[in-house]
Tab-separated table of C-alpha atoms in Angstrom:
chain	number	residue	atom	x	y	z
A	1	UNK	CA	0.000	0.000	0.000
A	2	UNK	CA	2.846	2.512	0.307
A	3	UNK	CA	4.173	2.098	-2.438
A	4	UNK	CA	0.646	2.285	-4.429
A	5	UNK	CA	0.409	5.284	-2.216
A	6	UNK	CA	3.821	7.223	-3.638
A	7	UNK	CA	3.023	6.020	-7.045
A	8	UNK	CA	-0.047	7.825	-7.170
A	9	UNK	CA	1.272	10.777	-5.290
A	10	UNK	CA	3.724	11.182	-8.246
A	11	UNK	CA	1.141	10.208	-10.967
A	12	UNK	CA	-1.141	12.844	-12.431
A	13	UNK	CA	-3.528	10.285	-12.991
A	14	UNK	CA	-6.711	9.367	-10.667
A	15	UNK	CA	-6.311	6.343	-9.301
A	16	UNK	CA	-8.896	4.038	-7.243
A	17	UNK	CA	-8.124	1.412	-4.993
A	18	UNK	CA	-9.551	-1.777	-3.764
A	19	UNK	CA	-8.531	-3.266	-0.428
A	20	UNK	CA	-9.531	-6.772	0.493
A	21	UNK	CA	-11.082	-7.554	4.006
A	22	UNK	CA	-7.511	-9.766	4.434
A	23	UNK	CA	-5.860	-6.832	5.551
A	24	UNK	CA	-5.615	-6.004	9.415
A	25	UNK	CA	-8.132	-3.333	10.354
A	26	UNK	CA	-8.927	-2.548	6.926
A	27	UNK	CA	-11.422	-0.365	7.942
A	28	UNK	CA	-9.361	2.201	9.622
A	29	UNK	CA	-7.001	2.160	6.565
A	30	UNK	CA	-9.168	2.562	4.522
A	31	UNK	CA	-10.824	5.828	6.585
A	32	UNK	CA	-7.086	7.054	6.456
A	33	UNK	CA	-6.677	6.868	3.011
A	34	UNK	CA	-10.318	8.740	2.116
A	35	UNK	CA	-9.054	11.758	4.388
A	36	UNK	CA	-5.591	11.850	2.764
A	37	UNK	CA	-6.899	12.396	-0.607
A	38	UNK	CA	-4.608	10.428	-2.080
A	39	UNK	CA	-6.584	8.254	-4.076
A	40	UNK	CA	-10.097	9.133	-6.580
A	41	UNK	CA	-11.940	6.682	-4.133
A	42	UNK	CA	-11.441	4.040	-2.110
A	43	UNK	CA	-12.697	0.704	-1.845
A	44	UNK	CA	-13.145	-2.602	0.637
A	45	UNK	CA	-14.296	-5.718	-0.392
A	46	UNK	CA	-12.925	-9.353	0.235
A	47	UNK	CA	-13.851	-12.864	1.176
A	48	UNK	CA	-14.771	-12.154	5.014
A	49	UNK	CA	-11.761	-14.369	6.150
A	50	UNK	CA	-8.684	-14.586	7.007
A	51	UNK	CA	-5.710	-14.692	4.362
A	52	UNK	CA	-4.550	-17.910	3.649
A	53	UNK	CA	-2.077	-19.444	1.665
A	54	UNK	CA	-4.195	-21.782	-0.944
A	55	UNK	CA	-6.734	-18.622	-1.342
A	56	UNK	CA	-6.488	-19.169	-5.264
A	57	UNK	CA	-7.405	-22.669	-5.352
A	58	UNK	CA	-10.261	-21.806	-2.929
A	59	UNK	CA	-11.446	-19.144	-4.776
A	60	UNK	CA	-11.371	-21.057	-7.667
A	61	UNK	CA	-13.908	-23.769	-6.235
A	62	UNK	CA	-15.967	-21.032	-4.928
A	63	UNK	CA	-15.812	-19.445	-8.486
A	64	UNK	CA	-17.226	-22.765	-10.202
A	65	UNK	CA	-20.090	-23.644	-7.766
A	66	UNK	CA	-20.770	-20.366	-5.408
A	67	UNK	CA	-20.385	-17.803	-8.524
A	68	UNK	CA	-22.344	-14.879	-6.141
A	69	UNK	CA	-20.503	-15.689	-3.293
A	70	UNK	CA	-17.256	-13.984	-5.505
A	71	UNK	CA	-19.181	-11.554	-7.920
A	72	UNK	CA	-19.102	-8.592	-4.993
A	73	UNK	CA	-15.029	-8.701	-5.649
A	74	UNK	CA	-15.377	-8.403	-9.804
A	75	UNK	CA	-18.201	-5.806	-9.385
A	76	UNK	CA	-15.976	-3.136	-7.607
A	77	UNK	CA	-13.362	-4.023	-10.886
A	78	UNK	CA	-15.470	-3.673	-13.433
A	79	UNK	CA	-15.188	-0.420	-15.362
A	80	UNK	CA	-11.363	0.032	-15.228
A	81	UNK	CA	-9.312	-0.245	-17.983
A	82	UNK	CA	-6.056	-0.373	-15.966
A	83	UNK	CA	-5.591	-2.980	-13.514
A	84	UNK	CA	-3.132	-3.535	-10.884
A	85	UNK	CA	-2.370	-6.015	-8.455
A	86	UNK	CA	0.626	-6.592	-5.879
A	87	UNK	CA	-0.552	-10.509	-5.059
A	88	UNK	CA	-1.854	-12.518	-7.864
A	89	UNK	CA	-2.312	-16.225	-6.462
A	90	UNK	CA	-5.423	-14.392	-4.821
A	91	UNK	CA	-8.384	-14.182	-4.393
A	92	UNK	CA	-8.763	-11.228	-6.914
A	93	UNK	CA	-6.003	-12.799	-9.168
A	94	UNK	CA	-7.979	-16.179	-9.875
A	95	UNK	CA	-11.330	-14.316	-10.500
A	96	UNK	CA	-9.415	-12.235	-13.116
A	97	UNK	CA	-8.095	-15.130	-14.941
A	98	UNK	CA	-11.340	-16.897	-14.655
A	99	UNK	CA	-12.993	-14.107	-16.673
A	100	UNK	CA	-10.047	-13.302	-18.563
A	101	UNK	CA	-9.379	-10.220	-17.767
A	102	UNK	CA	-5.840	-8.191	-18.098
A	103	UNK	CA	-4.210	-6.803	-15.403
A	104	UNK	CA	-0.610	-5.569	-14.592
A	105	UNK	CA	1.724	-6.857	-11.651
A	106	UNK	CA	3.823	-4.812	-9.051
A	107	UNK	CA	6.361	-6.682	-7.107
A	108	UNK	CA	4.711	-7.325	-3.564
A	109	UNK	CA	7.932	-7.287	-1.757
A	110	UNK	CA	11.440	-5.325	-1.961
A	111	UNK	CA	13.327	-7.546	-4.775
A	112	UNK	CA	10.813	-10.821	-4.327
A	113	UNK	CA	12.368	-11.877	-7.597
A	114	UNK	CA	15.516	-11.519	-6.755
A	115	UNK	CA	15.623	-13.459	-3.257
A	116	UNK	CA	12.628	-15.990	-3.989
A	117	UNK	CA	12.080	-18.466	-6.840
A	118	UNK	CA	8.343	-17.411	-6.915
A	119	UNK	CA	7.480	-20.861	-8.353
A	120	UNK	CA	8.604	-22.473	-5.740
A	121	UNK	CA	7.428	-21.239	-2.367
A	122	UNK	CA	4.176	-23.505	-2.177
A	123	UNK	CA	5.342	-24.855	1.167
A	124	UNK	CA	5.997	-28.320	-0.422
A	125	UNK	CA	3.145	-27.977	-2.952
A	126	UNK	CA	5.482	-27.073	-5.830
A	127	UNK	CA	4.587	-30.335	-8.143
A	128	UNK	CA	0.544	-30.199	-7.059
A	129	UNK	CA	0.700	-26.618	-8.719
A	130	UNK	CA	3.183	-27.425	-11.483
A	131	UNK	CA	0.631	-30.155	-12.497
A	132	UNK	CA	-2.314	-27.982	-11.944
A	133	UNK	CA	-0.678	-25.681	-14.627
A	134	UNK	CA	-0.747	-27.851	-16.759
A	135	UNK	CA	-4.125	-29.113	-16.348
A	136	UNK	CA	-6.115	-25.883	-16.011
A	137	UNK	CA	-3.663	-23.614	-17.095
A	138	UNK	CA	-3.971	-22.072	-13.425
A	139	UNK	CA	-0.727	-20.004	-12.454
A	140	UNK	CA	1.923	-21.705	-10.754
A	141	UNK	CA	3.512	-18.576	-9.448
A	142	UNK	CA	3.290	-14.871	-9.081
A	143	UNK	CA	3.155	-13.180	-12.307
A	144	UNK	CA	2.394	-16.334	-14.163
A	145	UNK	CA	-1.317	-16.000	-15.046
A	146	UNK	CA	-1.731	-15.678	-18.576
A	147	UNK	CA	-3.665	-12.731	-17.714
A	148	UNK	CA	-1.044	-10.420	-16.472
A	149	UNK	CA	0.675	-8.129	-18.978
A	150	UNK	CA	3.815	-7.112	-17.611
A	151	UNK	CA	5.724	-7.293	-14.244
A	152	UNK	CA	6.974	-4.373	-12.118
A	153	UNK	CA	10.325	-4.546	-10.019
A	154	UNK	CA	13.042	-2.960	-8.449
A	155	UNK	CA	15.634	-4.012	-10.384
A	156	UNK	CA	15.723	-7.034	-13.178
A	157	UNK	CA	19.458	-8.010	-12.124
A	158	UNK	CA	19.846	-11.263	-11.028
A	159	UNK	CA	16.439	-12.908	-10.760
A	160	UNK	CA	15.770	-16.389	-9.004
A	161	UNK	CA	12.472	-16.679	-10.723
A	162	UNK	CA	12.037	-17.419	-14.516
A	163	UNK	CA	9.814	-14.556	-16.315
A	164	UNK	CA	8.313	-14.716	-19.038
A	165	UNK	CA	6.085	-11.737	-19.235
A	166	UNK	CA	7.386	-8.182	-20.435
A	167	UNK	CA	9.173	-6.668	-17.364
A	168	UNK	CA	9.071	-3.071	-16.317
A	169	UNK	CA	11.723	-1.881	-13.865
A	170	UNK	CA	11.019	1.036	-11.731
A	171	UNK	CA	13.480	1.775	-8.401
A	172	UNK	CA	12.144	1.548	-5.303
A	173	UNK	CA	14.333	4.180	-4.643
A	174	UNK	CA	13.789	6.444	-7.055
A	175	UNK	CA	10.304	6.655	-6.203
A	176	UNK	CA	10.850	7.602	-2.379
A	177	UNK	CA	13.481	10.114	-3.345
A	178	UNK	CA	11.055	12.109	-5.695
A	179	UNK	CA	8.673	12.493	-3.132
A	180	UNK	CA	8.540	16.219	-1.789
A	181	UNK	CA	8.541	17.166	1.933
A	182	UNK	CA	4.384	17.535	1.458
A	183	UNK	CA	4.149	14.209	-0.128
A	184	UNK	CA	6.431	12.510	2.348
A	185	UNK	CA	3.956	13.980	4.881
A	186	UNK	CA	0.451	12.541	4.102
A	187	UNK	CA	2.359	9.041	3.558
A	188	UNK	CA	3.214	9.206	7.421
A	189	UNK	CA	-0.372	10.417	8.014
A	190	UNK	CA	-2.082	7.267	6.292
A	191	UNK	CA	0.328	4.674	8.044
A	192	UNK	CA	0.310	6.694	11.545
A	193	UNK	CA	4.468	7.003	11.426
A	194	UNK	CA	5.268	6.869	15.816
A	195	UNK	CA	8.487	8.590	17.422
A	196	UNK	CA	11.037	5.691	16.997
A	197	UNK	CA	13.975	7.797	17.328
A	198	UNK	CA	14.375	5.241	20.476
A	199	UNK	CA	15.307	2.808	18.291
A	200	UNK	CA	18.756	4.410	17.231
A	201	UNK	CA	21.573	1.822	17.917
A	202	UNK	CA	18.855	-1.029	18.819
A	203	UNK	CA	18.177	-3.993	17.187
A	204	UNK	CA	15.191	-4.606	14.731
A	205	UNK	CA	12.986	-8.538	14.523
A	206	UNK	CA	11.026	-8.763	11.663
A	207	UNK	CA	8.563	-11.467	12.457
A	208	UNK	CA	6.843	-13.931	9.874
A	209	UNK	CA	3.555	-14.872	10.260
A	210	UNK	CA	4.620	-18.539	11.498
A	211	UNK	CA	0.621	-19.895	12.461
A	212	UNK	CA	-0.252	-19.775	8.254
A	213	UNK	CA	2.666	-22.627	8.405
A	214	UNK	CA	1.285	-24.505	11.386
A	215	UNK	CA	3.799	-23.222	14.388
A	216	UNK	CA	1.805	-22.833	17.908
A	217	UNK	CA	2.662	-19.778	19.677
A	218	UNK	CA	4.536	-21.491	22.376
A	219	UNK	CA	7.175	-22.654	19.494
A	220	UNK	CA	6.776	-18.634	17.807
A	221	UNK	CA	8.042	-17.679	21.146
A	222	UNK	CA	11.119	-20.170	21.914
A	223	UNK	CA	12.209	-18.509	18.537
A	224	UNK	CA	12.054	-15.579	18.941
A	225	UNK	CA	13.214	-15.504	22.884
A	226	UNK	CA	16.356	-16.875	21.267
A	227	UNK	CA	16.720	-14.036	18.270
A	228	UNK	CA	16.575	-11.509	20.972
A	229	UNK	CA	19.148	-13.020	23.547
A	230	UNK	CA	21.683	-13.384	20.725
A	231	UNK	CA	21.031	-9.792	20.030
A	232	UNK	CA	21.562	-8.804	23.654
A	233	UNK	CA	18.078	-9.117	25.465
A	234	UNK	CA	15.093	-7.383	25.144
A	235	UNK	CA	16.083	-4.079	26.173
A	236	UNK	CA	18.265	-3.911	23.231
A	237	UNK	CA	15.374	-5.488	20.570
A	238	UNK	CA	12.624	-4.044	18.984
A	239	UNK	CA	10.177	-6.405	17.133
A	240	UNK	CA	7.743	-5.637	14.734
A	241	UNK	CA	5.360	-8.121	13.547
A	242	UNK	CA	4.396	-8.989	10.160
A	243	UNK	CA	1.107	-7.417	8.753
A	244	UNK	CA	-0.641	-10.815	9.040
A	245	UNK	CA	1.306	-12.092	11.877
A	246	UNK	CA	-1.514	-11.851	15.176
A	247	UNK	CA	0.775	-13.194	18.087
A	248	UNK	CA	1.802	-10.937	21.097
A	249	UNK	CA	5.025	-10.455	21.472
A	250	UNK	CA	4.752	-8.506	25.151
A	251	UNK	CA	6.033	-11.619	26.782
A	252	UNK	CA	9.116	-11.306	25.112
A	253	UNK	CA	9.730	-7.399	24.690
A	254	UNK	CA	8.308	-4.525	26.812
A	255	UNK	CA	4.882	-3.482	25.066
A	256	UNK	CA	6.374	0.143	23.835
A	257	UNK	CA	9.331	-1.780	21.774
A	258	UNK	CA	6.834	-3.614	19.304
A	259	UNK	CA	6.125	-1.967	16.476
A	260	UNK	CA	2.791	-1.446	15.415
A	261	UNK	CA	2.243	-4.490	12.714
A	262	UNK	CA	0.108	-2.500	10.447
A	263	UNK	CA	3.141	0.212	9.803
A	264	UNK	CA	5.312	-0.673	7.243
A	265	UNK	CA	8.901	-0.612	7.939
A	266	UNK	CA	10.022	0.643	5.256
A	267	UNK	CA	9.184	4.250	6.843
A	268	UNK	CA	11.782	4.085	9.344
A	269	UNK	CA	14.393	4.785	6.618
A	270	UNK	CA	12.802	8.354	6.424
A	271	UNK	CA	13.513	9.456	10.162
A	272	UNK	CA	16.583	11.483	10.537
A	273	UNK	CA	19.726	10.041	12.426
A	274	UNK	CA	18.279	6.803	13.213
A	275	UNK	CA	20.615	4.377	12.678
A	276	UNK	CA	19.645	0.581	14.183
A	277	UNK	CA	22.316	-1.020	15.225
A	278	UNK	CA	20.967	-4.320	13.089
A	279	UNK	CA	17.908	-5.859	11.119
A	280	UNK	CA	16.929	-9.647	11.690
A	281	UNK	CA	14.517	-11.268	10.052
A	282	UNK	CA	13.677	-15.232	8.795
A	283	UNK	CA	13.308	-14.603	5.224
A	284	UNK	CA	11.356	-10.878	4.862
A	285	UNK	CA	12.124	-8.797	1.796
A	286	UNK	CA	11.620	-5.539	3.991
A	287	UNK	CA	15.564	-6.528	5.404
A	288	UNK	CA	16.408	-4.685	2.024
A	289	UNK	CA	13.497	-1.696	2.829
A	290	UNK	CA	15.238	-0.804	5.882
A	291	UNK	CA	18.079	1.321	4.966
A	292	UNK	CA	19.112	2.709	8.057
A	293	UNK	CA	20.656	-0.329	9.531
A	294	UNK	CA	25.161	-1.285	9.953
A	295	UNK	CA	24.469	-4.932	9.959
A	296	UNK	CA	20.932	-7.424	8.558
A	297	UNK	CA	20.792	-11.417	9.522
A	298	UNK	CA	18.418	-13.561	8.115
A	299	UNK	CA	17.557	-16.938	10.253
A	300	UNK	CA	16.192	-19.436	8.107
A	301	UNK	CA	18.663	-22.476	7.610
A	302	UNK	CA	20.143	-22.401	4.137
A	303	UNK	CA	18.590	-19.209	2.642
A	304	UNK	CA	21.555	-16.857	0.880
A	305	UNK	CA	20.936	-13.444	0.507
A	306	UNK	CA	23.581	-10.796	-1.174
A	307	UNK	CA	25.237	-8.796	1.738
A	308	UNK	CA	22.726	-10.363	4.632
A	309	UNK	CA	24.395	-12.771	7.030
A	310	UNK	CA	22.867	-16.006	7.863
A	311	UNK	CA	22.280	-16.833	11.556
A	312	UNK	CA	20.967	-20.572	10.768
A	313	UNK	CA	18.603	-20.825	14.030
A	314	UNK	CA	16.273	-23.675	13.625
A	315	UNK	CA	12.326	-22.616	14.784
């Protein structure tokens, strides 16, 4: 949604958008984005339920033998010649291909190209989708719909997943830096942007939403007890919790050093002179959205990422 946000802030075109009922208090977002102006109008719809990760093939099902339990989603669509989407295995992603209809992809995730083969991140579904593909012609992968035009990234250097679509690159970057002072402004007025200068020389836990892969919370906890005491102890860490990620953390961290989940990180680059001391995270592409930071650590066994250091703790 920030980024959606700056785009259209730099755009002189009006833009609408539709957020689905997935997102934490959608509501109040979406109340924040009407007063900010930012967008021609603003729009929630959804499924009523929480996000999971086989939403597509759901959808799909629902699509086939509940067709007005989806049509609310494709009625708020219809009408626009320009689609965009950040998530594609989606709901709103297999209703689109269903009815054939075009749309255009933006990377959901700092360089999720780049660090992920998108094709194969099913959580050990990888052949049940590959031969779905080939069956139903249903998309194995982000951006692999044969709906979707062309693909939006950071940068096209390097990629982990196969494309085959027309790519469009478009800096991260370059986008923040041409905000102006004003525009930089109503950003931290739709995502609510707290005084975290505290957090200068501290250490920062990006959580993933470990429940969607069947982890209890006493086993979320072990982890991340033992991320913060190898980063000195929880006056020293800061966590904030993934957008989808619903487990309190105030049993491991004082209440006032968690983050609130609904904030994305990315806006801490923008405070002057805070400078974290380091960025941890299991796999998250916002490691790379935090620029403010001397050292990052990914924890997940095995995964290599360009100038992140791998910690190899076992949840």
């Amino acid at each position: 949604m920030l980024v959606a946000a700056a785009k259209t802030l730099l755009s002189s075109q009006n833009v609408s958008v539709l957020l689905i009922d997935t997102i934490p208090d959608v509501d109040n977002l979406a109340a924040r984005l009407e007063q900010a102006g930012i967008f021609d109008t603003v729009r929630v719809a959804g499924v009523g339920r929480p996000f999971y990760s086989q939403s597509y093939y759901r959808t799909l099902l629902h699509d086939l033998f509940f067709k007005q339990h989806v049509q609310k989603l494709i009625n708020h669509i219809a009408g626009h010649q320009e689609i965009y989407l950040f998530n594609d295995i989606s709901e709103i992603g297999c209703l689109l291909m269903r009815r054939g209809i075009k749309y255009h992809l933006l990377e959901d995730g700092l360089d999720a190209f780049k660090l992920f083969n998108q094709r194969q991140l099913s959580s050990g579904k990888t052949l049940a989708r590959s031969v779905l593909r080939q069956l139903f012609r249903t998309p194995q992968g982000l951006g692999d719909s044969d709906c979707c035009v062309d693909i939006e990234i950071n940068d096209a250097e390097g990629l982990r997943t196969k494309i085959d679509k027309p790519i469009k690159v478009v800096s991260r970057k370059s986008i923040f830096s041409s905000l102006n002072k004003e525009q930089l402004e109503a950003l931290f007025s739709i995502f609510q942007l707290g005084n975290y200068r505290c957090l200068h020389g501290k250490t920062l836990v990006l959580t993933t939403p470990f429940r969607e892969l069947g982890y209890d919370d006493e086993a979320i906890h072990r982890y991340y007890r033992t991320i913060v005491r190898h980063f000195g102890g929880p006056e020293q860490c800061w966590i904030k919790p993934h957008p989808r990620d619903g487990v309190d953390y105030s049993v491991i961290v004082n209440p006032d050093n968690i983050i609130d989940r609904r904030m994305p990180v990315e806006l801490l680059s923008f405070i002057p002179s805070l400078k974290l001391h380091a960025v941890v995270s299991y796999n998250s592409t916002s490691l790379g959205a935090v620029q403010n930071s001397d050292y990052r650590f990914v924890t997940k066994p095995g995964l290599i990422m360009r100038d992140v250091e791998n910690l190899c703790i076992e949840i």
